[in-house]
Short mmCIF file of C-alpha atoms in Angstrom, two decimals:
data_model
loop_
_atom_site.label_atom_id
_atom_site.label_comp_id
_atom_site.label_asym_id
_atom_site.label_seq_id
_atom_site.Cartn_x
_atom_site.Cartn_y
_atom_site.Cartn_z
CA MET A 1 -0.16 -0.11 0.12
CA LYS A 2 1.54 3.22 -1.28
CA LEU A 3 2.06 5.97 1.82
CA ARG A 4 -0.53 9.11 0.92
CA LEU A 5 2.02 11.93 1.76
CA GLY A 6 0.64 15.53 1.49
CA VAL A 7 3.17 18.31 1.01
CA LEU A 8 2.49 21.80 1.61
CA GLY A 9 4.64 24.66 0.03
CA ALA A 10 5.45 27.23 -1.90
CA ASP A 11 5.06 27.37 -5.16
CA ASP A 12 8.84 27.51 -6.12
CA SER A 13 9.66 24.64 -2.63
CA LEU A 14 6.61 22.75 -4.05
CA GLU A 15 7.86 22.11 -7.44
CA ILE A 16 11.78 20.93 -6.31
CA ILE A 17 9.94 18.49 -3.85
CA ARG A 18 7.06 16.90 -5.90
CA SER A 19 10.10 16.16 -8.28
CA VAL A 20 11.86 14.15 -5.65
CA VAL A 21 8.72 12.36 -4.83
CA GLN A 22 8.88 11.12 -8.08
CA GLU A 23 11.63 9.10 -7.56
CA PHE A 24 9.80 6.85 -4.90
CA GLY A 25 7.16 4.44 -6.18
CA GLU A 26 5.88 3.84 -2.93
CA ILE A 27 4.61 7.38 -2.33
CA GLU A 28 1.05 8.82 -3.60
CA CYS A 29 1.41 12.91 -3.68
CA LEU A 30 -1.06 15.15 -2.60
CA PRO A 31 0.70 18.85 -3.58
CA ILE A 32 -0.82 22.09 -2.00
CA VAL A 33 0.61 25.17 -3.09
CA TYR A 34 0.13 28.21 -0.51
CA TRP A 35 0.88 31.74 -1.78
CA SER A 36 0.16 33.94 1.73
CA GLU A 37 0.37 31.82 5.37
CA GLU A 38 -3.50 33.30 6.10
CA GLU A 39 -4.61 30.38 3.52
CA ILE A 40 -2.95 27.74 5.12
CA PHE A 41 -5.60 26.51 7.39
CA ASP A 42 -8.66 26.83 4.73
CA LEU A 43 -6.23 25.02 2.20
CA LEU A 44 -5.34 22.38 4.44
CA GLU A 45 -8.52 21.77 6.13
CA PRO A 46 -10.84 19.66 3.42
CA HIS A 47 -7.54 17.40 3.32
CA ILE A 48 -6.74 16.30 6.54
CA GLY A 49 -7.66 13.04 6.65
CA GLU A 50 -6.47 12.07 3.24
CA ALA A 51 -3.16 12.14 4.42
CA ASP A 52 -0.63 9.66 6.29
CA MET A 53 2.06 11.95 6.27
CA TRP A 54 2.38 15.35 5.89
CA LEU A 55 5.91 17.14 4.30
CA PHE A 56 5.92 20.89 4.48
CA SER A 57 8.62 22.95 2.67
CA GLY A 58 9.50 25.17 5.23
CA GLN A 59 9.79 25.79 9.52
CA VAL A 60 6.76 28.69 9.15
CA PRO A 61 4.30 26.69 7.64
CA TYR A 62 5.16 23.77 10.07
CA ALA A 63 5.20 25.55 12.97
CA MET A 64 1.64 27.11 12.15
CA VAL A 65 0.16 23.72 11.24
CA LYS A 66 1.67 22.14 14.26
CA GLU A 67 0.16 24.76 16.53
CA TRP A 68 -3.08 24.58 14.81
CA GLY A 69 -3.32 21.20 16.09
CA ARG A 70 -5.65 19.85 13.62
CA ILE A 71 -3.56 17.23 12.15
CA HIS A 72 -2.17 14.37 14.18
CA ALA A 73 -0.51 12.52 11.01
CA PRO A 74 3.36 12.48 11.22
CA MET A 75 4.60 15.65 10.03
CA ALA A 76 7.79 17.07 8.92
CA TYR A 77 9.83 20.42 7.33
CA VAL A 78 12.70 20.54 5.23
CA PRO A 79 15.45 22.61 6.67
CA HIS A 80 17.56 25.32 5.05
CA ILE A 81 20.50 24.91 6.73
CA GLY A 82 23.80 22.88 5.11
CA ALA A 83 23.69 22.50 0.98
CA SER A 84 20.65 24.81 0.85
CA LEU A 85 22.60 28.00 2.34
CA TYR A 86 25.83 26.57 0.49
CA ARG A 87 24.41 27.10 -3.06
CA THR A 88 23.00 30.33 -1.93
CA LEU A 89 25.94 31.99 -0.72
CA LEU A 90 28.10 29.99 -3.58
CA TYR A 91 25.74 32.18 -6.27
CA LEU A 92 26.01 35.19 -4.29
CA SER A 93 29.78 35.65 -3.96
CA HIS A 94 30.23 34.33 -7.81
CA GLU A 95 27.29 36.73 -9.57
CA ALA A 96 26.90 39.28 -6.95
CA GLY A 97 30.36 39.28 -5.33
CA MET A 98 28.56 40.21 -2.09
CA ARG A 99 30.51 39.20 1.10
CA VAL A 100 28.50 37.25 4.07
CA ASN A 101 28.64 40.41 6.47
CA GLU A 102 26.71 42.72 4.07
CA LEU A 103 23.87 40.45 3.70
CA SER A 104 21.37 40.00 6.28
CA PHE A 105 19.83 36.58 6.93
CA ASP A 106 16.88 35.33 8.33
CA THR A 107 15.36 32.12 10.35
CA PHE A 108 18.64 29.80 11.07
CA SER A 109 19.43 30.15 15.17
CA PRO A 110 22.82 32.23 15.34
CA GLU A 111 24.63 28.85 16.90
CA GLU A 112 23.35 26.93 13.96
CA LEU A 113 24.72 29.75 11.67
CA ALA A 114 27.78 30.22 12.78
CA ARG A 115 29.02 26.71 12.66
CA PHE A 116 27.84 26.05 8.75
CA LEU A 117 30.07 29.96 8.02
CA GLU A 118 32.87 27.98 10.32
CA GLU A 119 32.98 24.62 8.31
CA ALA A 120 32.47 26.61 5.23
CA GLY A 121 35.68 28.43 6.32
CA ILE A 122 33.77 31.76 6.22
CA VAL A 123 35.33 34.50 8.53
CA HIS A 124 33.20 36.97 9.81
CA THR A 125 33.57 40.26 12.56
CA HIS A 126 29.08 40.61 12.59
CA LEU A 127 25.91 38.95 10.82
CA TRP A 128 23.04 40.40 10.67
CA LEU A 129 20.23 37.59 11.58
CA LYS A 130 16.70 37.52 12.69
CA HIS A 131 16.14 34.39 14.20
CA TYR A 132 12.46 33.07 15.22
CA ASP A 133 11.47 30.13 16.91
CA GLY A 134 8.18 28.43 14.96
CA ALA A 135 6.30 30.78 13.05
CA ILE A 136 6.33 34.50 11.65
CA HIS A 137 4.73 36.83 9.48
CA PHE A 138 6.04 37.77 6.37
CA ARG A 139 6.26 41.88 6.85
CA GLU A 140 8.00 41.26 10.04
CA LEU A 141 11.08 39.96 7.71
CA ALA A 142 10.69 42.57 5.41
CA ASP A 143 10.44 45.02 7.79
CA TYR A 144 13.94 43.94 9.17
CA HIS A 145 15.81 43.39 5.55
CA GLU A 146 14.14 46.62 4.47
CA ARG A 147 15.56 48.44 7.92
CA LEU A 148 18.92 47.44 7.19
CA TRP A 149 19.09 47.65 3.61
CA ARG A 150 17.88 51.43 3.49
CA ASP A 151 20.52 52.53 6.51
CA GLY A 152 23.55 51.04 3.88
CA ARG A 153 24.22 48.08 6.40
CA THR A 154 23.76 45.60 4.34
CA LYS A 155 23.74 45.08 0.33
CA GLY A 156 21.00 42.55 0.10
CA ALA A 157 18.93 40.29 1.99
CA VAL A 158 18.82 36.39 2.41
CA THR A 159 15.77 34.98 3.45
CA CYS A 160 13.84 31.43 3.62
CA LEU A 161 10.52 32.40 3.15
CA ARG A 162 8.78 32.80 -0.15
CA THR A 163 6.14 35.50 0.95
CA ALA A 164 9.36 37.85 2.53
CA GLN A 165 11.38 37.14 -1.10
CA LEU A 166 8.03 38.11 -2.71
CA GLU A 167 7.50 41.25 -0.75
CA LEU A 168 10.84 42.37 -0.22
CA ARG A 169 11.13 42.46 -4.14
CA ARG A 170 8.04 44.71 -4.11
CA ARG A 171 9.99 47.31 -1.70
CA GLY A 172 12.54 47.43 -4.04
CA VAL A 173 15.49 45.37 -2.03
CA PRO A 174 17.68 43.15 -3.65
CA VAL A 175 16.90 39.61 -2.41
CA TYR A 176 18.07 36.32 -2.85
CA ARG A 177 15.97 33.02 -1.77
CA VAL A 178 17.42 29.69 -0.10
CA LEU A 179 15.54 27.38 -1.85
CA PRO A 180 15.92 23.52 -0.37
CA THR A 181 18.17 21.03 -2.57
CA ARG A 182 16.97 17.90 -4.25
CA THR A 183 19.39 16.00 -1.57
CA GLY A 184 18.29 17.71 1.38
CA VAL A 185 14.38 16.96 0.18
CA HIS A 186 15.60 13.01 -0.12
CA SER A 187 17.02 12.85 3.39
CA VAL A 188 13.13 14.38 4.81
CA ILE A 189 11.49 12.17 2.61
CA SER A 190 13.91 9.32 3.17
CA MET A 191 13.22 9.76 7.12
CA LEU A 192 9.45 10.23 6.63
CA LEU A 193 9.37 6.24 5.04
CA ARG A 194 11.68 4.83 8.13
CA THR A 195 9.03 6.73 10.03
CA ARG A 196 6.35 4.65 8.73
CA GLU A 197 8.10 1.47 9.43
CA MET A 198 8.44 2.84 12.85
CA LEU A 199 4.81 3.26 13.05
CA GLN A 200 3.96 0.01 11.36
CA PHE A 201 6.31 -2.09 14.19
CA LYS A 202 4.19 0.08 16.87
CA ASP A 203 0.93 -1.11 14.84
CA THR A 204 2.00 -4.62 15.72
CA GLN A 205 3.31 -4.51 19.13
CA ILE A 206 0.86 -6.71 21.79
CA THR A 207 -1.09 -4.70 23.91
CA VAL A 208 -3.37 -5.80 26.89
CA GLN A 209 -6.45 -4.31 28.10
CA MET A 210 -7.15 -5.77 31.88
CA MET A 211 -10.75 -5.37 32.62
CA GLU A 212 -12.65 -5.26 35.99
CA ILE A 213 -16.93 -5.17 35.96
CA ASP A 214 -18.66 -4.48 38.82
CA SER A 215 -21.26 -7.79 38.80
CA PHE A 216 -23.16 -7.28 41.77
CA GLN A 217 -24.01 -3.06 40.49
CA GLY A 218 -25.45 -5.13 37.41
CA LEU A 219 -28.24 -7.10 39.21
CA ALA A 220 -31.31 -5.91 40.27
CA SER A 221 -31.85 -4.42 43.84
CA GLY A 222 -33.04 -6.86 46.23
CA ALA A 223 -32.16 -10.44 47.08
CA PHE A 224 -30.22 -12.46 44.52
CA SER A 225 -28.57 -15.82 44.40
CA THR A 226 -24.90 -17.10 43.31
CA ASP A 227 -26.43 -18.80 40.33
CA GLU A 228 -27.73 -15.37 39.35
CA LEU A 229 -24.52 -13.80 39.98
CA HIS A 230 -22.50 -16.94 37.94
CA ASN A 231 -25.47 -16.25 34.88
CA LEU A 232 -24.50 -12.57 35.18
CA GLU A 233 -20.77 -13.54 34.23
CA ILE A 234 -21.25 -15.79 31.70
CA LYS A 235 -23.53 -13.22 29.25
CA THR A 236 -20.42 -10.83 30.43
CA THR A 237 -17.67 -12.97 29.21
CA GLU A 238 -20.14 -13.30 26.14
CA LYS A 239 -20.23 -10.00 25.57
CA LEU A 240 -16.67 -9.20 26.22
CA LEU A 241 -16.06 -12.18 23.85
CA ARG A 242 -18.07 -9.98 20.66
CA TYR A 243 -15.74 -6.97 21.60
CA ALA A 244 -12.10 -9.05 21.51
CA LYS A 245 -13.41 -10.65 18.33
CA GLN A 246 -13.49 -6.93 17.21
CA LEU A 247 -10.04 -5.83 18.21
CA GLN A 248 -9.20 -9.28 16.49
CA GLY A 249 -7.95 -10.17 19.91
CA SER A 250 -8.20 -13.24 22.84
CA LEU A 251 -10.05 -13.60 25.73
CA LYS A 252 -9.23 -15.12 29.13
CA THR A 253 -10.86 -14.23 32.57
CA ALA A 254 -8.52 -13.58 35.76
CA GLY A 255 -10.20 -14.04 38.78
CA PRO A 256 -14.14 -12.63 39.64
CA GLY A 257 -14.95 -9.72 37.26
CA ARG A 258 -11.78 -9.56 35.60
CA TYR A 259 -11.00 -10.04 32.73
CA VAL A 260 -8.09 -9.66 30.08
CA ILE A 261 -7.82 -8.93 26.13
CA PHE A 262 -4.78 -9.47 24.26
CA THR A 263 -4.85 -7.14 21.45
CA THR A 264 -2.55 -4.77 19.12
CA ARG A 265 -1.22 -1.41 19.46
CA GLY A 266 -3.09 -0.68 16.67
CA MET A 267 -6.46 -1.81 16.96
CA LEU A 268 -6.84 -0.33 20.32
CA ARG A 269 -5.41 3.12 19.09
CA ASP A 270 -8.40 2.88 16.33
CA VAL A 271 -10.97 1.85 19.27
CA THR A 272 -10.17 4.52 21.34
CA ALA A 273 -9.22 7.04 18.88
CA ASN A 274 -5.78 7.33 18.92
CA TYR A 275 -5.72 6.64 22.90
CA THR A 276 -7.83 9.55 23.80
CA SER A 277 -11.67 8.26 24.47
CA VAL A 278 -13.41 5.34 26.31
CA PRO A 279 -15.60 3.29 23.05
CA ASN A 280 -19.34 3.05 23.42
CA LEU A 281 -19.15 -0.83 24.97
CA GLU A 282 -23.35 -0.01 25.79
CA GLU A 283 -23.97 0.74 22.37
CA LEU A 284 -21.69 -1.88 20.51
CA PHE A 285 -21.90 -4.98 23.29
CA GLY A 286 -24.32 -4.40 26.13
CA ILE A 287 -21.78 -3.58 28.55
CA ARG A 288 -22.43 -0.61 30.74
CA GLY A 289 -19.70 1.79 30.73
CA GLU A 290 -19.89 3.00 34.31
CA LEU A 291 -19.23 -0.70 35.39
CA VAL A 292 -16.12 -1.09 33.47
CA THR A 293 -12.73 0.16 35.36
CA CYS A 294 -9.69 -0.48 32.33
CA GLY A 295 -6.26 -0.67 32.64
CA ILE A 296 -4.20 -0.59 28.91
CA GLY A 297 -0.73 -1.91 28.85
CA VAL A 298 1.63 -1.44 25.84
CA GLY A 299 4.99 -3.35 26.12
CA LYS A 300 7.56 -4.78 24.02
CA THR A 301 6.82 -8.33 25.23
CA ALA A 302 3.28 -9.78 26.24
CA TYR A 303 4.69 -9.82 29.93
CA GLU A 304 5.69 -5.94 29.83
CA ALA A 305 2.50 -5.68 28.30
CA GLU A 306 0.70 -7.38 31.07
CA ILE A 307 2.79 -5.64 33.65
CA HIS A 308 1.83 -2.25 32.61
CA ALA A 309 -2.00 -3.28 31.94
CA GLY A 310 -2.05 -3.85 35.33
CA THR A 311 -0.04 -0.92 36.77
CA ALA A 312 -2.96 1.11 34.17
CA LEU A 313 -5.71 -0.58 36.03
CA LEU A 314 -4.32 0.22 39.55
CA HIS A 315 -4.18 4.32 38.55
CA ALA A 316 -7.86 3.59 37.43
CA LYS A 317 -9.23 2.28 40.40
CA GLU A 318 -7.66 4.98 42.16
CA ARG A 319 -9.93 7.56 40.15
CA GLY A 320 -12.99 5.43 40.29
CA PRO A 321 -15.30 3.24 38.69
CA GLY A 322 -15.47 3.75 34.93
CA THR A 323 -12.13 5.17 34.44
CA TRP A 324 -9.93 3.97 31.52
CA MET A 325 -5.82 4.60 32.00
CA VAL A 326 -2.87 3.88 29.78
CA TYR A 327 0.77 2.95 30.64
CA PHE A 328 3.13 2.76 27.12
CA ASP A 329 6.40 1.11 26.43
CA ASP A 330 8.27 4.87 27.34
CA LYS A 331 7.01 4.59 30.96
CA ARG A 332 3.99 7.59 30.32
CA ILE A 333 0.54 7.02 31.57
CA VAL A 334 -2.48 8.32 30.07
CA GLY A 335 -5.33 9.23 30.95
CA PRO A 336 -8.47 9.08 32.40
CA LEU A 337 -9.29 8.44 28.63
CA GLY A 338 -12.47 10.69 27.50
CA ARG A 339 -12.18 13.02 30.08
CA GLN A 340 -11.23 16.77 29.35
CA GLU A 341 -8.82 16.68 32.37
CA GLN A 342 -7.24 13.88 30.52
CA ILE A 343 -3.11 14.09 31.66
CA THR A 344 0.32 12.55 30.49
CA TYR A 345 2.84 11.89 33.14
CA SER A 346 5.96 9.79 34.10
CA ALA A 347 5.88 6.37 35.35
CA ALA A 348 9.74 7.19 36.50
CA SER A 349 10.69 7.01 40.33
CA GLY A 350 10.20 10.84 42.13
CA GLN A 351 13.91 10.78 42.67
CA LEU A 352 14.58 10.53 39.05
CA GLN A 353 12.29 13.52 38.08
CA GLU A 354 13.63 15.71 41.14
CA ILE A 355 16.89 14.99 39.67
CA SER A 356 15.97 15.67 36.28
CA ARG A 357 14.28 18.99 37.84
CA GLN A 358 17.78 20.04 39.18
CA THR A 359 19.57 19.04 36.04
CA SER A 360 19.40 19.69 32.29
CA LEU A 361 18.89 15.59 31.79
CA SER A 362 15.63 14.17 30.83
CA VAL A 363 13.99 11.99 33.40
CA GLN A 364 14.37 9.27 30.23
CA THR A 365 18.26 9.79 30.28
CA LEU A 366 18.58 9.03 34.26
CA SER A 367 16.53 5.84 33.71
CA LYS A 368 18.57 4.52 31.07
CA LEU A 369 21.83 5.09 33.13
CA HIS A 370 20.00 3.95 36.45
CA SER A 371 19.34 0.94 34.54
CA ILE A 372 22.90 0.81 32.88
CA LEU A 373 24.72 1.22 36.48
CA LYS A 374 22.16 -1.44 37.79
CA LYS A 375 22.72 -4.13 35.13
CA ARG A 376 26.66 -3.58 35.78
CA GLY A 377 26.38 -3.76 39.56
CA THR A 378 28.00 -0.90 40.39
CA SER A 379 27.37 2.91 40.58
CA GLU A 380 30.96 3.57 39.35
CA ILE A 381 31.47 4.16 35.09
CA SER A 382 33.38 6.19 33.02
CA ALA A 383 32.32 8.54 29.92
CA HIS A 384 33.49 5.86 27.65
CA GLU A 385 31.61 2.94 29.10
CA LEU A 386 28.69 5.13 29.30
CA ALA A 387 28.73 6.12 25.33
CA MET A 388 29.22 2.23 24.37
CA TYR A 389 26.02 1.45 26.52
CA LEU A 390 23.46 4.25 25.34
CA GLN A 391 25.44 3.89 21.52
CA ILE A 392 25.91 7.64 21.79
CA MET A 393 29.56 9.85 21.06
CA PRO A 394 31.89 10.28 24.34
CA ARG A 395 31.83 13.61 24.10
CA SER A 396 27.80 13.23 24.71
CA ALA A 397 28.37 10.75 27.40
CA ARG A 398 31.18 12.88 28.96
CA ARG A 399 28.49 16.47 29.24
CA ILE A 400 26.06 13.59 30.83
CA LEU A 401 28.45 12.95 33.75
CA MET A 402 29.81 16.54 34.21
CA GLU A 403 26.61 17.68 34.49
CA LEU A 404 24.98 15.18 36.84
CA GLU A 405 29.21 16.14 38.91
CA ALA A 406 28.24 19.66 38.93
CA LYS A 407 24.86 19.14 40.57
CA GLY A 408 26.08 16.91 43.17
CA PHE A 409 25.51 13.49 42.12
CA ALA A 410 27.95 12.23 40.44
CA GLN A 411 31.99 12.83 41.58
CA VAL A 412 35.60 11.77 40.14
CA ILE A 413 36.85 8.83 42.09
CA GLY A 414 39.82 8.14 40.04
CA GLU A 415 40.98 7.15 36.02
CA GLU A 416 42.15 4.43 34.19
CA SER A 417 44.50 3.98 31.46
CA PRO A 418 43.09 1.86 28.73
CA HIS A 419 46.66 1.92 26.55
CA PRO A 420 49.98 3.18 27.49
CA ARG A 421 49.86 6.29 25.48
CA GLY A 422 45.79 7.06 25.72
CA ARG A 423 44.08 9.89 27.52
CA PRO A 424 43.48 8.97 31.04
CA ARG A 425 39.44 8.58 31.34
CA LYS A 426 38.05 9.96 34.13
CA VAL A 427 35.71 7.57 36.27
CA TYR A 428 32.54 8.56 38.21
CA ARG A 429 30.61 7.33 40.98
CA ILE A 430 27.15 8.32 40.48
CA HIS A 431 24.34 8.86 43.21
CA LEU A 432 21.07 8.73 41.74
#
């Protein structure tokens, strides 16, 4: 089945992107061109559900749509740094004879632009740069570039935004557009295809739904016999079997009033509207929703998924009958499903969350470090060893350890020399 890729961009960028998409036989392209940012939402509205993924020609339309929040499919945009900027500067140097310090730039962060020029061997003393996070109005960019040009500080503007380019042309300002390269577009599309493969794999993950149904509440008021209770259990089981069949899963009982359904992540995602709502069990299967308390667990194995489902059920019971909670394989707990107050929080220990607040390290990184130390059976580790376990660069591992040391959660206890002429490696003792 082909990947339906929605592509929204300015006319010149869209032409480049479409030509690259044609090289991928497994992709069906849905192109949408825009001439002003104000029309983006109206253009997208009729096509929200038509694409499996979305690709935007730049940062501004991507940021606007992300903040809009109507599209839930994976999204990406084509960056303008790297070869795209090289091409523009080469043209300006060769054809217009302009130097970097005679130009004004926008979009790029100061760090990435400085790093780009350093790698290109371009020496500069000062750069005119309008950096912004997310979206920006094209007139704000045009005003910035025009003011510098009219004051005689620059000889031209370099912009990543098509609408800003058209506005600057209208004002008579020399302007040069940074367009995406075919190589850059190819790289992003390849990344989207890998993302699709990952999502397809995740859809097949084992997912367990653990449910508690209060059979006593299902009985009529007054006296009742054990036979009536048993008959009610049988009827409930029959109804849940139909529900499990819809999920293409299997049902097993786990004690009086408790049932477990084994299915896949994709199936439960569909019936819960991407884990945001509770299916109407009463309308579909005759099971009163307020009697069902449910925990959903996602895991790398059936055992892990079942453990997570049990934990999710405990969280659901804390919030009362009829509550549904989800425990994902990345330790996120989400819920209650179907309620406005739905929240997402981490199942990591409170101690790691506190350390994360005091440092620049995420709970996920700290959890990995904690697991590594537990597996090694020691609290001591070097940056080289940490890098091997985390599959990261040694300098990144050193930054993690130095951050912990700076905040008092690690200390250097010695050094080791792996090679006679090698640089000694610091050994840290971690206190998590």
